[in-house]
Structure formats: structure tokens, C-alpha cells
């Protein structure tokens, strides 16, 4: 997969991972805590991650807000900066 479809897939993985740890990326952008360019960089890092399949499985098992993304998540530090 390449181009816009790959970016779209990883945008949704990034958004889903953020929601699992209690972050609404749209609200973060509107509040000025996250720049559009920073979100693009985060999605690009997600796209380089070899564990995207594991992330989707991990998200599927979350019933409540998780304290942190899994340790193998390439965007873990980005998301932790928004929660701490």
C-alpha cells in the first residue's frame, strides 16, 4: 500500500491509539496543544512502524481508557506528551 491510502490507514491508527489513551486529536489541535505539522509527523512515524497489526489488535482489546500506548508503539512518546 502506498500514497494516500497508506497515510489514511496510519492516520486512523494514530487517531485510534490516541482515543484509547484518552486523547481527542481534534480537540488537541483546536486547543493549540498539537500543530497540524506535528500530527503529520506522528502519522508518518506510525507509517514506519513494523507493528501496525499489533496496534490494531491492542486497540481492539481496550474496554477502558488505557494509561499508555503499548511499549512497541512508534508514536508512544508523542501521545504521552499530550497526556502528561
mmCIF file of C-alpha atoms in Angstrom:
data_model
loop_
_atom_site.group_PDB
_atom_site.id
_atom_site.type_symbol
_atom_site.label_atom_id
_atom_site.label_comp_id
_atom_site.label_asym_id
_atom_site.label_seq_id
_atom_site.Cartn_x
_atom_site.Cartn_y
_atom_site.Cartn_z
ATOM 1 C CA UNK A 1 0.000 0.000 0.000
ATOM 2 C CA UNK A 2 1.360 3.427 -0.855
ATOM 3 C CA UNK A 3 0.397 7.068 -1.189
ATOM 4 C CA UNK A 4 -2.807 8.478 0.284
ATOM 5 C CA UNK A 5 -4.292 5.105 1.231
ATOM 6 C CA UNK A 6 -1.247 4.253 3.385
ATOM 7 C CA UNK A 7 -1.317 7.695 5.001
ATOM 8 C CA UNK A 8 -5.060 7.326 5.599
ATOM 9 C CA UNK A 9 -4.608 3.909 7.217
ATOM 10 C CA UNK A 10 -1.968 5.244 9.585
ATOM 11 C CA UNK A 11 -3.934 8.420 10.293
ATOM 12 C CA UNK A 12 -6.768 6.220 11.556
ATOM 13 C CA UNK A 13 -4.376 4.017 13.536
ATOM 14 C CA UNK A 14 -2.877 7.154 15.105
ATOM 15 C CA UNK A 15 -6.322 8.547 15.884
ATOM 16 C CA UNK A 16 -7.474 5.215 17.337
ATOM 17 C CA UNK A 17 -4.392 4.836 19.507
ATOM 18 C CA UNK A 18 -4.878 8.393 20.783
ATOM 19 C CA UNK A 19 -8.521 7.706 21.654
ATOM 20 C CA UNK A 20 -7.543 4.525 23.517
ATOM 21 C CA UNK A 21 -5.380 6.594 25.854
ATOM 22 C CA UNK A 22 -7.991 9.333 26.259
ATOM 23 C CA UNK A 23 -6.775 11.859 23.691
ATOM 24 C CA UNK A 24 -9.005 13.535 21.125
ATOM 25 C CA UNK A 25 -6.598 14.785 18.464
ATOM 26 C CA UNK A 26 -9.126 17.246 17.006
ATOM 27 C CA UNK A 27 -9.570 18.854 20.425
ATOM 28 C CA UNK A 28 -5.801 18.994 20.908
ATOM 29 C CA UNK A 29 -5.404 20.826 17.595
ATOM 30 C CA UNK A 30 -8.218 23.281 18.360
ATOM 31 C CA UNK A 31 -6.755 23.938 21.822
ATOM 32 C CA UNK A 32 -3.354 24.700 20.298
ATOM 33 C CA UNK A 33 -1.589 21.808 22.033
ATOM 34 C CA UNK A 34 -0.951 19.965 18.747
ATOM 35 C CA UNK A 35 0.061 21.555 15.444
ATOM 36 C CA UNK A 36 -1.113 20.059 12.153
ATOM 37 C CA UNK A 37 2.511 19.555 11.135
ATOM 38 C CA UNK A 38 3.207 17.660 14.371
ATOM 39 C CA UNK A 39 0.231 15.395 13.672
ATOM 40 C CA UNK A 40 1.543 14.762 10.162
ATOM 41 C CA UNK A 41 4.945 13.844 11.618
ATOM 42 C CA UNK A 42 3.282 11.496 14.110
ATOM 43 C CA UNK A 43 1.300 9.768 11.360
ATOM 44 C CA UNK A 44 4.487 9.433 9.298
ATOM 45 C CA UNK A 45 6.224 7.756 12.275
ATOM 46 C CA UNK A 46 3.243 5.415 12.624
ATOM 47 C CA UNK A 47 3.562 4.523 8.934
ATOM 48 C CA UNK A 48 7.174 3.424 9.519
ATOM 49 C CA UNK A 49 6.243 1.163 12.422
ATOM 50 C CA UNK A 50 6.521 -2.582 11.776
ATOM 51 C CA UNK A 51 3.887 -3.289 14.459
ATOM 52 C CA UNK A 52 0.756 -1.730 12.924
ATOM 53 C CA UNK A 53 -1.070 -5.066 13.014
ATOM 54 C CA UNK A 54 -0.300 -5.451 16.700
ATOM 55 C CA UNK A 55 -1.571 -1.927 17.388
ATOM 56 C CA UNK A 56 -4.896 -2.693 15.742
ATOM 57 C CA UNK A 57 -5.232 -5.840 17.871
ATOM 58 C CA UNK A 58 -4.244 -3.970 21.035
ATOM 59 C CA UNK A 59 -6.818 -1.264 20.353
ATOM 60 C CA UNK A 60 -9.484 -3.912 19.783
ATOM 61 C CA UNK A 61 -8.955 -5.253 23.301
ATOM 62 C CA UNK A 62 -9.267 -1.915 25.120
ATOM 63 C CA UNK A 63 -12.519 -1.502 27.042
ATOM 64 C CA UNK A 64 -11.490 1.468 29.163
ATOM 65 C CA UNK A 65 -9.001 4.272 28.690
ATOM 66 C CA UNK A 66 -5.520 2.759 28.779
ATOM 67 C CA UNK A 67 -2.815 4.505 30.826
ATOM 68 C CA UNK A 68 -0.278 4.363 27.969
ATOM 69 C CA UNK A 69 0.102 3.041 24.446
ATOM 70 C CA UNK A 70 1.931 -0.297 24.209
ATOM 71 C CA UNK A 71 5.722 -0.174 24.524
ATOM 72 C CA UNK A 72 6.257 -1.165 20.878
ATOM 73 C CA UNK A 73 4.144 1.743 19.570
ATOM 74 C CA UNK A 74 6.287 4.135 17.496
ATOM 75 C CA UNK A 75 4.142 7.134 18.497
ATOM 76 C CA UNK A 76 4.048 6.332 22.210
ATOM 77 C CA UNK A 77 6.220 9.310 23.199
ATOM 78 C CA UNK A 78 4.175 11.705 21.041
ATOM 79 C CA UNK A 79 0.953 10.602 22.727
ATOM 80 C CA UNK A 80 2.467 10.608 26.207
ATOM 81 C CA UNK A 81 3.488 14.257 25.714
ATOM 82 C CA UNK A 82 -0.175 15.115 25.167
ATOM 83 C CA UNK A 83 -1.336 13.316 28.314
ATOM 84 C CA UNK A 84 1.366 14.333 30.777
#
